[in-house]
């Protein structure tokens, strides 16, 4: 990896810098921890925490509350799905790597647990909702930040489809899994397992992983065609959307050895490296965001570069 790319990554927010130190350099544990602490002191994480009001963000769990008025500082398409409520904001704090032991993080997460209610039926935030993609994200957040989510995990295990994955449309009769939903659930179950959850999720994780692997992370099992061209375009933040880089980063994060069926997806990511050693932001899911996390579609992306480099480092080890 070129030194100038490393330096460019380290010029970013603490949320990126600490992960670069941890995943791409030989920095000491002390240096990594010191950088991570800055997330809630001076970085994007601090900005997000400052935006919480009355235990929620934007006055709602999955969507902004009635009567909430976006501040002038928000960016993105205000007519598309908004990404500023409690769920997407806590997902960002998780992606940033905010330390669960940080007092500001503990206070904010507990406030959401005490206050936020799902729009669907008024259930408490960490009791979960009905869509497994939402519940997968909620499990990841709760497990990582020390909230009880056994009830949601039990539901997710029950809702796994015969082909191994999950689909938010199952309640409407769908019997085939969705890449989007499956990656959300897998991330949640992995965070739950990593946190030492009391329910054994091993079989469910293996089945969901196999669903993705036997499709090479991007192709239909029936025809071999690419499922969706957007799967080939790394995006950040991913929200509930699937793409190949997100899936590869999940497999890397689990610590398992690279499966041979990841080869095509890995080659795709290798091919996207630009002449200056960076990766571009190739997609940005439409909707309001609190603030920009990259310089825009078609521009070098620190998030995609960080994730691509650590995926390839893992695959090529």
PDB file of C-alpha atoms in Angstrom:
ATOM      1  CA  UNK A   1       0.000   0.000   0.000  1.00  0.00           C
ATOM      2  CA  UNK A   2       1.372   3.366  -1.011  1.00  0.00           C
ATOM      3  CA  UNK A   3       2.444   5.564   1.895  1.00  0.00           C
ATOM      4  CA  UNK A   4       0.714   8.590   0.377  1.00  0.00           C
ATOM      5  CA  UNK A   5      -2.622   6.720   0.396  1.00  0.00           C
ATOM      6  CA  UNK A   6      -2.122   5.898   4.045  1.00  0.00           C
ATOM      7  CA  UNK A   7      -1.343   9.525   4.779  1.00  0.00           C
ATOM      8  CA  UNK A   8      -4.438  10.616   2.848  1.00  0.00           C
ATOM      9  CA  UNK A   9      -6.585   8.229   4.872  1.00  0.00           C
ATOM     10  CA  UNK A  10      -5.038   9.505   8.095  1.00  0.00           C
ATOM     11  CA  UNK A  11      -6.017  13.051   7.094  1.00  0.00           C
ATOM     12  CA  UNK A  12      -9.660  12.011   7.523  1.00  0.00           C
ATOM     13  CA  UNK A  13     -11.974  11.970  10.510  1.00  0.00           C
ATOM     14  CA  UNK A  14     -11.031  10.039  13.674  1.00  0.00           C
ATOM     15  CA  UNK A  15     -13.682   7.463  12.718  1.00  0.00           C
ATOM     16  CA  UNK A  16     -11.521   6.580   9.727  1.00  0.00           C
ATOM     17  CA  UNK A  17      -8.110   7.225  11.269  1.00  0.00           C
ATOM     18  CA  UNK A  18      -8.448   4.760  14.128  1.00  0.00           C
ATOM     19  CA  UNK A  19      -9.560   1.997  11.760  1.00  0.00           C
ATOM     20  CA  UNK A  20      -6.649   2.733   9.431  1.00  0.00           C
ATOM     21  CA  UNK A  21      -4.261   2.452  12.368  1.00  0.00           C
ATOM     22  CA  UNK A  22      -5.870  -0.792  13.519  1.00  0.00           C
ATOM     23  CA  UNK A  23      -6.360  -2.501  10.156  1.00  0.00           C
ATOM     24  CA  UNK A  24      -3.644  -1.170   7.845  1.00  0.00           C
ATOM     25  CA  UNK A  25      -0.642  -0.252   9.983  1.00  0.00           C
ATOM     26  CA  UNK A  26       1.425  -1.637  12.832  1.00  0.00           C
ATOM     27  CA  UNK A  27       0.235   1.013  15.290  1.00  0.00           C
ATOM     28  CA  UNK A  28       0.224   0.109  18.961  1.00  0.00           C
ATOM     29  CA  UNK A  29      -2.970  -0.687  20.828  1.00  0.00           C
ATOM     30  CA  UNK A  30      -2.481   2.489  22.827  1.00  0.00           C
ATOM     31  CA  UNK A  31      -2.261   4.651  19.709  1.00  0.00           C
ATOM     32  CA  UNK A  32      -5.343   2.996  18.220  1.00  0.00           C
ATOM     33  CA  UNK A  33      -7.316   3.511  21.429  1.00  0.00           C
ATOM     34  CA  UNK A  34      -6.240   7.138  21.708  1.00  0.00           C
ATOM     35  CA  UNK A  35      -7.399   7.838  18.174  1.00  0.00           C
ATOM     36  CA  UNK A  36     -10.667   5.991  18.710  1.00  0.00           C
ATOM     37  CA  UNK A  37     -11.431   8.141  21.749  1.00  0.00           C
ATOM     38  CA  UNK A  38     -11.448  11.215  19.528  1.00  0.00           C
ATOM     39  CA  UNK A  39     -14.557   9.990  17.673  1.00  0.00           C
ATOM     40  CA  UNK A  40     -16.832  11.367  20.378  1.00  0.00           C
ATOM     41  CA  UNK A  41     -14.590  14.297  21.267  1.00  0.00           C
ATOM     42  CA  UNK A  42     -13.854  16.079  17.991  1.00  0.00           C
ATOM     43  CA  UNK A  43     -15.078  13.922  15.134  1.00  0.00           C
ATOM     44  CA  UNK A  44     -18.201  12.956  13.248  1.00  0.00           C
ATOM     45  CA  UNK A  45     -19.306  10.887  16.212  1.00  0.00           C
ATOM     46  CA  UNK A  46     -19.343  13.971  18.425  1.00  0.00           C
ATOM     47  CA  UNK A  47     -21.440  15.783  15.816  1.00  0.00           C
ATOM     48  CA  UNK A  48     -23.968  12.961  15.727  1.00  0.00           C
ATOM     49  CA  UNK A  49     -24.199  12.760  19.504  1.00  0.00           C
ATOM     50  CA  UNK A  50     -24.791  16.510  19.677  1.00  0.00           C
ATOM     51  CA  UNK A  51     -27.805  16.078  17.370  1.00  0.00           C
ATOM     52  CA  UNK A  52     -29.711  13.757  19.704  1.00  0.00           C
ATOM     53  CA  UNK A  53     -32.774  15.366  21.268  1.00  0.00           C
ATOM     54  CA  UNK A  54     -35.098  13.840  23.844  1.00  0.00           C
ATOM     55  CA  UNK A  55     -33.518  10.421  23.441  1.00  0.00           C
ATOM     56  CA  UNK A  56     -33.885  10.207  19.658  1.00  0.00           C
ATOM     57  CA  UNK A  57     -32.556  11.621  16.449  1.00  0.00           C
ATOM     58  CA  UNK A  58     -34.946  13.530  14.184  1.00  0.00           C
ATOM     59  CA  UNK A  59     -37.771  12.647  16.576  1.00  0.00           C
ATOM     60  CA  UNK A  60     -38.232   9.061  15.381  1.00  0.00           C
ATOM     61  CA  UNK A  61     -36.940   5.487  15.358  1.00  0.00           C
ATOM     62  CA  UNK A  62     -36.731   4.589  11.661  1.00  0.00           C
ATOM     63  CA  UNK A  63     -38.151   7.806  10.213  1.00  0.00           C
ATOM     64  CA  UNK A  64     -38.252  11.419  11.392  1.00  0.00           C
ATOM     65  CA  UNK A  65     -41.133  12.206  13.697  1.00  0.00           C
ATOM     66  CA  UNK A  66     -44.178  14.214  12.735  1.00  0.00           C
ATOM     67  CA  UNK A  67     -43.421  17.891  12.862  1.00  0.00           C
ATOM     68  CA  UNK A  68     -39.654  17.461  12.828  1.00  0.00           C
ATOM     69  CA  UNK A  69     -38.010  20.159  10.761  1.00  0.00           C
ATOM     70  CA  UNK A  70     -34.605  19.354   9.259  1.00  0.00           C
ATOM     71  CA  UNK A  71     -31.906  21.905  10.069  1.00  0.00           C
ATOM     72  CA  UNK A  72     -30.332  23.819   7.218  1.00  0.00           C
ATOM     73  CA  UNK A  73     -27.123  21.822   7.670  1.00  0.00           C
ATOM     74  CA  UNK A  74     -28.550  18.496   6.413  1.00  0.00           C
ATOM     75  CA  UNK A  75     -27.467  17.341   2.972  1.00  0.00           C
ATOM     76  CA  UNK A  76     -28.991  15.106   0.324  1.00  0.00           C
ATOM     77  CA  UNK A  77     -32.382  14.636  -1.278  1.00  0.00           C
ATOM     78  CA  UNK A  78     -35.097  15.668   1.161  1.00  0.00           C
ATOM     79  CA  UNK A  79     -37.746  13.887  -0.914  1.00  0.00           C
ATOM     80  CA  UNK A  80     -36.093  10.452  -0.706  1.00  0.00           C
ATOM     81  CA  UNK A  81     -35.920   8.121   2.297  1.00  0.00           C
ATOM     82  CA  UNK A  82     -34.310  10.061   5.146  1.00  0.00           C
ATOM     83  CA  UNK A  83     -31.246   8.687   6.951  1.00  0.00           C
ATOM     84  CA  UNK A  84     -31.355  10.913  10.026  1.00  0.00           C
ATOM     85  CA  UNK A  85     -33.617   9.102  12.519  1.00  0.00           C
ATOM     86  CA  UNK A  86     -32.420   6.982  15.433  1.00  0.00           C
ATOM     87  CA  UNK A  87     -31.767   3.692  13.601  1.00  0.00           C
ATOM     88  CA  UNK A  88     -29.607   5.052  10.747  1.00  0.00           C
ATOM     89  CA  UNK A  89     -27.776   7.402  13.124  1.00  0.00           C
ATOM     90  CA  UNK A  90     -26.891   4.631  15.565  1.00  0.00           C
ATOM     91  CA  UNK A  91     -25.827   2.496  12.603  1.00  0.00           C
ATOM     92  CA  UNK A  92     -23.407   5.269  11.665  1.00  0.00           C
ATOM     93  CA  UNK A  93     -22.014   5.455  15.192  1.00  0.00           C
ATOM     94  CA  UNK A  94     -21.450   1.701  14.983  1.00  0.00           C
ATOM     95  CA  UNK A  95     -19.717   2.024  11.598  1.00  0.00           C
ATOM     96  CA  UNK A  96     -17.562   4.800  13.033  1.00  0.00           C
ATOM     97  CA  UNK A  97     -16.483   2.435  15.790  1.00  0.00           C
ATOM     98  CA  UNK A  98     -17.650   4.590  18.684  1.00  0.00           C
ATOM     99  CA  UNK A  99     -16.443   2.935  21.899  1.00  0.00           C
ATOM    100  CA  UNK A 100     -19.333   1.334  23.836  1.00  0.00           C
ATOM    101  CA  UNK A 101     -17.545   2.267  27.064  1.00  0.00           C
ATOM    102  CA  UNK A 102     -17.483   5.957  26.191  1.00  0.00           C
ATOM    103  CA  UNK A 103     -19.785   7.802  28.633  1.00  0.00           C
ATOM    104  CA  UNK A 104     -21.374   9.895  25.882  1.00  0.00           C
ATOM    105  CA  UNK A 105     -22.132   6.775  23.849  1.00  0.00           C
ATOM    106  CA  UNK A 106     -23.558   4.896  26.838  1.00  0.00           C
ATOM    107  CA  UNK A 107     -25.809   7.826  27.715  1.00  0.00           C
ATOM    108  CA  UNK A 108     -27.060   8.266  24.151  1.00  0.00           C
ATOM    109  CA  UNK A 109     -27.783   4.569  23.585  1.00  0.00           C
ATOM    110  CA  UNK A 110     -29.580   4.238  26.911  1.00  0.00           C
ATOM    111  CA  UNK A 111     -31.654   7.325  26.101  1.00  0.00           C
ATOM    112  CA  UNK A 112     -32.707   5.712  22.813  1.00  0.00           C
ATOM    113  CA  UNK A 113     -33.579   2.494  24.661  1.00  0.00           C
ATOM    114  CA  UNK A 114     -35.710   4.419  27.145  1.00  0.00           C
ATOM    115  CA  UNK A 115     -37.389   6.779  24.717  1.00  0.00           C
ATOM    116  CA  UNK A 116     -37.469   5.652  21.103  1.00  0.00           C
ATOM    117  CA  UNK A 117     -40.489   3.681  19.845  1.00  0.00           C
ATOM    118  CA  UNK A 118     -40.937   2.005  16.480  1.00  0.00           C
ATOM    119  CA  UNK A 119     -43.371   3.678  14.130  1.00  0.00           C
ATOM    120  CA  UNK A 120     -44.834   0.295  13.190  1.00  0.00           C
ATOM    121  CA  UNK A 121     -46.417  -0.611  16.529  1.00  0.00           C
ATOM    122  CA  UNK A 122     -44.917   1.527  19.278  1.00  0.00           C
ATOM    123  CA  UNK A 123     -42.572  -1.185  20.566  1.00  0.00           C
ATOM    124  CA  UNK A 124     -39.447  -0.138  22.419  1.00  0.00           C
ATOM    125  CA  UNK A 125     -36.398   0.322  20.228  1.00  0.00           C
ATOM    126  CA  UNK A 126     -34.434  -2.703  21.432  1.00  0.00           C
ATOM    127  CA  UNK A 127     -37.507  -4.941  21.377  1.00  0.00           C
ATOM    128  CA  UNK A 128     -37.291  -4.720  17.599  1.00  0.00           C
ATOM    129  CA  UNK A 129     -39.638  -4.174  14.702  1.00  0.00           C
ATOM    130  CA  UNK A 130     -41.124  -6.579  12.123  1.00  0.00           C
ATOM    131  CA  UNK A 131     -38.737  -6.280   9.177  1.00  0.00           C
ATOM    132  CA  UNK A 132     -35.620  -8.441   9.517  1.00  0.00           C
ATOM    133  CA  UNK A 133     -33.431  -5.862   7.774  1.00  0.00           C
ATOM    134  CA  UNK A 134     -34.380  -3.354  10.468  1.00  0.00           C
ATOM    135  CA  UNK A 135     -34.042  -5.974  13.177  1.00  0.00           C
ATOM    136  CA  UNK A 136     -30.625  -7.039  11.917  1.00  0.00           C
ATOM    137  CA  UNK A 137     -29.389  -3.485  12.258  1.00  0.00           C
ATOM    138  CA  UNK A 138     -30.981  -3.163  15.685  1.00  0.00           C
ATOM    139  CA  UNK A 139     -29.308  -6.360  16.884  1.00  0.00           C
ATOM    140  CA  UNK A 140     -25.933  -5.110  15.654  1.00  0.00           C
ATOM    141  CA  UNK A 141     -26.418  -1.831  17.496  1.00  0.00           C
ATOM    142  CA  UNK A 142     -27.771  -3.373  20.677  1.00  0.00           C
ATOM    143  CA  UNK A 143     -25.205  -6.163  20.905  1.00  0.00           C
ATOM    144  CA  UNK A 144     -22.336  -3.769  20.255  1.00  0.00           C
ATOM    145  CA  UNK A 145     -23.531  -1.131  22.701  1.00  0.00           C
ATOM    146  CA  UNK A 146     -24.598  -3.442  25.516  1.00  0.00           C
ATOM    147  CA  UNK A 147     -28.370  -3.544  25.139  1.00  0.00           C
ATOM    148  CA  UNK A 148     -30.418  -6.767  25.504  1.00  0.00           C
ATOM    149  CA  UNK A 149     -31.567  -8.045  22.102  1.00  0.00           C
ATOM    150  CA  UNK A 150     -32.237 -11.740  22.746  1.00  0.00           C
ATOM    151  CA  UNK A 151     -35.877 -11.288  21.794  1.00  0.00           C
ATOM    152  CA  UNK A 152     -35.012  -9.953  18.349  1.00  0.00           C
ATOM    153  CA  UNK A 153     -32.404 -12.669  17.814  1.00  0.00           C
ATOM    154  CA  UNK A 154     -34.953 -15.358  18.618  1.00  0.00           C
ATOM    155  CA  UNK A 155     -37.324 -13.846  16.092  1.00  0.00           C
ATOM    156  CA  UNK A 156     -34.643 -13.668  13.397  1.00  0.00           C
ATOM    157  CA  UNK A 157     -33.716 -17.311  13.872  1.00  0.00           C
ATOM    158  CA  UNK A 158     -37.364 -18.239  13.489  1.00  0.00           C
ATOM    159  CA  UNK A 159     -37.736 -16.149  10.329  1.00  0.00           C
ATOM    160  CA  UNK A 160     -34.863 -17.646   8.350  1.00  0.00           C
ATOM    161  CA  UNK A 161     -36.115 -18.930   4.982  1.00  0.00           C
ATOM    162  CA  UNK A 162     -35.493 -22.411   3.547  1.00  0.00           C
ATOM    163  CA  UNK A 163     -32.780 -21.158   1.164  1.00  0.00           C
ATOM    164  CA  UNK A 164     -30.735 -19.948   4.128  1.00  0.00           C
ATOM    165  CA  UNK A 165     -31.265 -16.204   4.195  1.00  0.00           C
ATOM    166  CA  UNK A 166     -33.889 -13.639   5.112  1.00  0.00           C
ATOM    167  CA  UNK A 167     -36.285 -11.308   3.302  1.00  0.00           C
ATOM    168  CA  UNK A 168     -38.268  -8.347   4.609  1.00  0.00           C
ATOM    169  CA  UNK A 169     -41.024  -9.348   2.185  1.00  0.00           C
ATOM    170  CA  UNK A 170     -41.521 -12.742   3.828  1.00  0.00           C
ATOM    171  CA  UNK A 171     -44.465 -11.365   5.785  1.00  0.00           C
ATOM    172  CA  UNK A 172     -46.055 -10.581   2.409  1.00  0.00           C
ATOM    173  CA  UNK A 173     -45.534 -14.095   1.126  1.00  0.00           C
ATOM    174  CA  UNK A 174     -42.009 -14.081  -0.315  1.00  0.00           C
ATOM    175  CA  UNK A 175     -40.219 -17.419   0.027  1.00  0.00           C
ATOM    176  CA  UNK A 176     -36.889 -16.343  -1.473  1.00  0.00           C
ATOM    177  CA  UNK A 177     -34.183 -14.585   0.456  1.00  0.00           C
ATOM    178  CA  UNK A 178     -32.921 -11.092  -0.284  1.00  0.00           C
ATOM    179  CA  UNK A 179     -29.267 -10.069  -0.481  1.00  0.00           C
ATOM    180  CA  UNK A 180     -30.177  -6.756   1.188  1.00  0.00           C
ATOM    181  CA  UNK A 181     -31.964  -8.327   4.136  1.00  0.00           C
ATOM    182  CA  UNK A 182     -29.527 -11.203   4.540  1.00  0.00           C
ATOM    183  CA  UNK A 183     -26.450  -8.995   4.899  1.00  0.00           C
ATOM    184  CA  UNK A 184     -28.242  -6.835   7.487  1.00  0.00           C
ATOM    185  CA  UNK A 185     -29.151  -9.905   9.533  1.00  0.00           C
ATOM    186  CA  UNK A 186     -25.715 -11.491   9.184  1.00  0.00           C
ATOM    187  CA  UNK A 187     -24.030  -8.341  10.457  1.00  0.00           C
ATOM    188  CA  UNK A 188     -26.396  -8.311  13.420  1.00  0.00           C
ATOM    189  CA  UNK A 189     -25.884 -11.956  14.282  1.00  0.00           C
ATOM    190  CA  UNK A 190     -22.109 -11.584  13.997  1.00  0.00           C
ATOM    191  CA  UNK A 191     -22.084  -8.616  16.383  1.00  0.00           C
ATOM    192  CA  UNK A 192     -24.299 -10.600  18.748  1.00  0.00           C
ATOM    193  CA  UNK A 193     -21.956 -13.598  18.653  1.00  0.00           C
ATOM    194  CA  UNK A 194     -18.889 -11.404  19.068  1.00  0.00           C
ATOM    195  CA  UNK A 195     -20.455  -9.748  22.112  1.00  0.00           C
ATOM    196  CA  UNK A 196     -20.973 -13.154  23.733  1.00  0.00           C
ATOM    197  CA  UNK A 197     -24.729 -13.434  23.245  1.00  0.00           C
ATOM    198  CA  UNK A 198     -26.365 -16.324  25.074  1.00  0.00           C
ATOM    199  CA  UNK A 199     -28.222 -17.736  22.039  1.00  0.00           C
ATOM    200  CA  UNK A 200     -26.248 -19.930  19.631  1.00  0.00           C
ATOM    201  CA  UNK A 201     -26.515 -18.282  16.214  1.00  0.00           C
ATOM    202  CA  UNK A 202     -23.799 -20.331  14.518  1.00  0.00           C
ATOM    203  CA  UNK A 203     -26.071 -22.423  12.300  1.00  0.00           C
ATOM    204  CA  UNK A 204     -28.098 -19.415  11.185  1.00  0.00           C
ATOM    205  CA  UNK A 205     -24.966 -17.442  10.357  1.00  0.00           C
ATOM    206  CA  UNK A 206     -23.496 -20.319   8.389  1.00  0.00           C
ATOM    207  CA  UNK A 207     -26.722 -20.739   6.406  1.00  0.00           C
ATOM    208  CA  UNK A 208     -26.916 -17.035   5.600  1.00  0.00           C
ATOM    209  CA  UNK A 209     -23.265 -16.947   4.590  1.00  0.00           C
ATOM    210  CA  UNK A 210     -23.772 -19.962   2.371  1.00  0.00           C
ATOM    211  CA  UNK A 211     -26.696 -18.209   0.680  1.00  0.00           C
ATOM    212  CA  UNK A 212     -24.317 -15.422  -0.367  1.00  0.00           C
ATOM    213  CA  UNK A 213     -21.306 -17.613  -1.107  1.00  0.00           C
ATOM    214  CA  UNK A 214     -23.054 -20.040  -3.421  1.00  0.00           C
ATOM    215  CA  UNK A 215     -24.095 -17.014  -5.460  1.00  0.00           C
ATOM    216  CA  UNK A 216     -20.555 -15.607  -5.505  1.00  0.00           C
ATOM    217  CA  UNK A 217     -21.870 -12.549  -3.627  1.00  0.00           C
ATOM    218  CA  UNK A 218     -23.465 -11.148  -6.772  1.00  0.00           C
ATOM    219  CA  UNK A 219     -25.124 -13.680  -9.116  1.00  0.00           C
ATOM    220  CA  UNK A 220     -28.484 -15.394  -9.373  1.00  0.00           C
ATOM    221  CA  UNK A 221     -28.275 -19.051  -8.538  1.00  0.00           C
ATOM    222  CA  UNK A 222     -30.801 -19.890 -11.254  1.00  0.00           C
ATOM    223  CA  UNK A 223     -29.207 -18.090 -14.243  1.00  0.00           C
ATOM    224  CA  UNK A 224     -25.761 -16.919 -13.172  1.00  0.00           C
ATOM    225  CA  UNK A 225     -26.679 -13.339 -14.075  1.00  0.00           C
ATOM    226  CA  UNK A 226     -25.683 -10.418 -11.864  1.00  0.00           C
ATOM    227  CA  UNK A 227     -28.634  -9.821  -9.564  1.00  0.00           C
ATOM    228  CA  UNK A 228     -28.474  -6.021  -9.538  1.00  0.00           C
ATOM    229  CA  UNK A 229     -25.915  -3.709 -11.130  1.00  0.00           C
ATOM    230  CA  UNK A 230     -25.940  -1.612  -7.950  1.00  0.00           C
ATOM    231  CA  UNK A 231     -24.371  -4.573  -6.120  1.00  0.00           C
ATOM    232  CA  UNK A 232     -21.189  -3.804  -8.069  1.00  0.00           C
ATOM    233  CA  UNK A 233     -21.039  -0.160  -6.912  1.00  0.00           C
ATOM    234  CA  UNK A 234     -19.543   0.295  -3.427  1.00  0.00           C
ATOM    235  CA  UNK A 235     -21.553   2.801  -1.411  1.00  0.00           C
ATOM    236  CA  UNK A 236     -21.154   4.425   1.967  1.00  0.00           C
ATOM    237  CA  UNK A 237     -23.130   4.618   4.155  1.00  0.00           C
ATOM    238  CA  UNK A 238     -24.776   1.369   3.018  1.00  0.00           C
ATOM    239  CA  UNK A 239     -27.895   1.681   5.226  1.00  0.00           C
ATOM    240  CA  UNK A 240     -30.025  -1.397   4.376  1.00  0.00           C
ATOM    241  CA  UNK A 241     -28.563  -1.794   0.894  1.00  0.00           C
ATOM    242  CA  UNK A 242     -26.332  -4.635  -0.204  1.00  0.00           C
ATOM    243  CA  UNK A 243     -23.172  -4.309  -2.260  1.00  0.00           C
ATOM    244  CA  UNK A 244     -20.170  -6.545  -2.853  1.00  0.00           C
ATOM    245  CA  UNK A 245     -17.715  -4.501  -0.789  1.00  0.00           C
ATOM    246  CA  UNK A 246     -20.075  -4.516   2.179  1.00  0.00           C
ATOM    247  CA  UNK A 247     -20.369  -8.294   1.968  1.00  0.00           C
ATOM    248  CA  UNK A 248     -16.608  -8.789   1.629  1.00  0.00           C
ATOM    249  CA  UNK A 249     -15.979  -6.566   4.629  1.00  0.00           C
ATOM    250  CA  UNK A 250     -18.427  -8.668   6.622  1.00  0.00           C
ATOM    251  CA  UNK A 251     -16.578 -11.886   5.782  1.00  0.00           C
ATOM    252  CA  UNK A 252     -13.251 -10.222   6.619  1.00  0.00           C
ATOM    253  CA  UNK A 253     -14.585  -8.997   9.939  1.00  0.00           C
ATOM    254  CA  UNK A 254     -15.622 -12.483  11.034  1.00  0.00           C
ATOM    255  CA  UNK A 255     -11.993 -13.590  10.870  1.00  0.00           C
ATOM    256  CA  UNK A 256     -12.709 -16.659   8.749  1.00  0.00           C
ATOM    257  CA  UNK A 257     -10.309 -17.673   6.007  1.00  0.00           C
ATOM    258  CA  UNK A 258     -11.369 -16.354   2.579  1.00  0.00           C
ATOM    259  CA  UNK A 259     -13.684 -18.794   0.830  1.00  0.00           C
ATOM    260  CA  UNK A 260     -12.659 -19.612  -2.774  1.00  0.00           C
ATOM    261  CA  UNK A 261     -16.108 -18.509  -3.907  1.00  0.00           C
ATOM    262  CA  UNK A 262     -15.182 -14.921  -3.027  1.00  0.00           C
ATOM    263  CA  UNK A 263     -12.680 -14.820  -5.898  1.00  0.00           C
ATOM    264  CA  UNK A 264     -14.842 -13.013  -8.443  1.00  0.00           C
ATOM    265  CA  UNK A 265     -15.978 -10.421  -5.918  1.00  0.00           C
ATOM    266  CA  UNK A 266     -12.391  -9.829  -4.797  1.00  0.00           C
ATOM    267  CA  UNK A 267     -11.222  -9.439  -8.386  1.00  0.00           C
ATOM    268  CA  UNK A 268     -13.990  -6.900  -8.925  1.00  0.00           C
ATOM    269  CA  UNK A 269     -12.767  -4.814  -5.996  1.00  0.00           C
ATOM    270  CA  UNK A 270      -9.158  -5.079  -7.166  1.00  0.00           C
ATOM    271  CA  UNK A 271     -10.216  -3.823 -10.597  1.00  0.00           C
ATOM    272  CA  UNK A 272     -11.753  -0.705  -9.096  1.00  0.00           C
ATOM    273  CA  UNK A 273      -8.511   0.620  -7.647  1.00  0.00           C
ATOM    274  CA  UNK A 274      -7.603   3.852  -9.426  1.00  0.00           C
ATOM    275  CA  UNK A 275      -4.175   4.913 -10.634  1.00  0.00           C
ATOM    276  CA  UNK A 276      -3.540   6.905  -7.454  1.00  0.00           C
ATOM    277  CA  UNK A 277      -4.267   3.890  -5.272  1.00  0.00           C
ATOM    278  CA  UNK A 278      -7.702   4.964  -4.035  1.00  0.00           C
ATOM    279  CA  UNK A 279     -11.237   3.710  -4.591  1.00  0.00           C
ATOM    280  CA  UNK A 280     -14.086   5.972  -5.651  1.00  0.00           C
ATOM    281  CA  UNK A 281     -17.459   6.479  -4.060  1.00  0.00           C
ATOM    282  CA  UNK A 282     -19.512   4.801  -6.775  1.00  0.00           C
ATOM    283  CA  UNK A 283     -22.955   5.105  -5.251  1.00  0.00           C
ATOM    284  CA  UNK A 284     -24.692   7.235  -2.636  1.00  0.00           C
ATOM    285  CA  UNK A 285     -28.146   6.136  -1.577  1.00  0.00           C
ATOM    286  CA  UNK A 286     -30.543   9.040  -2.016  1.00  0.00           C
ATOM    287  CA  UNK A 287     -31.938  10.708   1.072  1.00  0.00           C
ATOM    288  CA  UNK A 288     -31.198  13.225   3.797  1.00  0.00           C
ATOM    289  CA  UNK A 289     -27.979  12.809   5.752  1.00  0.00           C
ATOM    290  CA  UNK A 290     -26.817  14.843   8.710  1.00  0.00           C
ATOM    291  CA  UNK A 291     -23.626  15.730   6.840  1.00  0.00           C
ATOM    292  CA  UNK A 292     -21.456  14.440   4.003  1.00  0.00           C
ATOM    293  CA  UNK A 293     -19.030  11.619   4.803  1.00  0.00           C
ATOM    294  CA  UNK A 294     -17.163  11.687   1.477  1.00  0.00           C
ATOM    295  CA  UNK A 295     -16.545  14.175  -1.312  1.00  0.00           C
ATOM    296  CA  UNK A 296     -19.285  12.841  -3.580  1.00  0.00           C
ATOM    297  CA  UNK A 297     -19.972  10.162  -6.161  1.00  0.00           C
ATOM    298  CA  UNK A 298     -17.128   9.730  -8.609  1.00  0.00           C
ATOM    299  CA  UNK A 299     -14.569  11.166  -6.185  1.00  0.00           C
ATOM    300  CA  UNK A 300     -11.971   9.283  -4.129  1.00  0.00           C
ATOM    301  CA  UNK A 301     -13.630   7.848  -1.040  1.00  0.00           C
ATOM    302  CA  UNK A 302     -11.791   7.339   2.216  1.00  0.00           C
ATOM    303  CA  UNK A 303     -14.479   4.927   3.383  1.00  0.00           C
ATOM    304  CA  UNK A 304     -14.312   2.749   0.291  1.00  0.00           C
ATOM    305  CA  UNK A 305     -10.519   2.923   0.172  1.00  0.00           C
ATOM    306  CA  UNK A 306     -10.185   1.888   3.818  1.00  0.00           C
ATOM    307  CA  UNK A 307     -12.604  -1.007   3.425  1.00  0.00           C
ATOM    308  CA  UNK A 308     -11.172  -2.195   0.108  1.00  0.00           C
ATOM    309  CA  UNK A 309      -7.604  -2.134   1.397  1.00  0.00           C
ATOM    310  CA  UNK A 310      -8.387  -4.088   4.521  1.00  0.00           C
ATOM    311  CA  UNK A 311     -10.444  -6.630   2.572  1.00  0.00           C
ATOM    312  CA  UNK A 312      -7.594  -7.196   0.137  1.00  0.00           C
ATOM    313  CA  UNK A 313      -5.038  -7.351   2.945  1.00  0.00           C
ATOM    314  CA  UNK A 314      -7.125 -10.108   4.534  1.00  0.00           C
ATOM    315  CA  UNK A 315      -7.671 -11.950   1.241  1.00  0.00           C
ATOM    316  CA  UNK A 316      -4.021 -11.786   0.219  1.00  0.00           C
ATOM    317  CA  UNK A 317      -2.484 -12.673   3.593  1.00  0.00           C
TER     318      UNK A 317
END
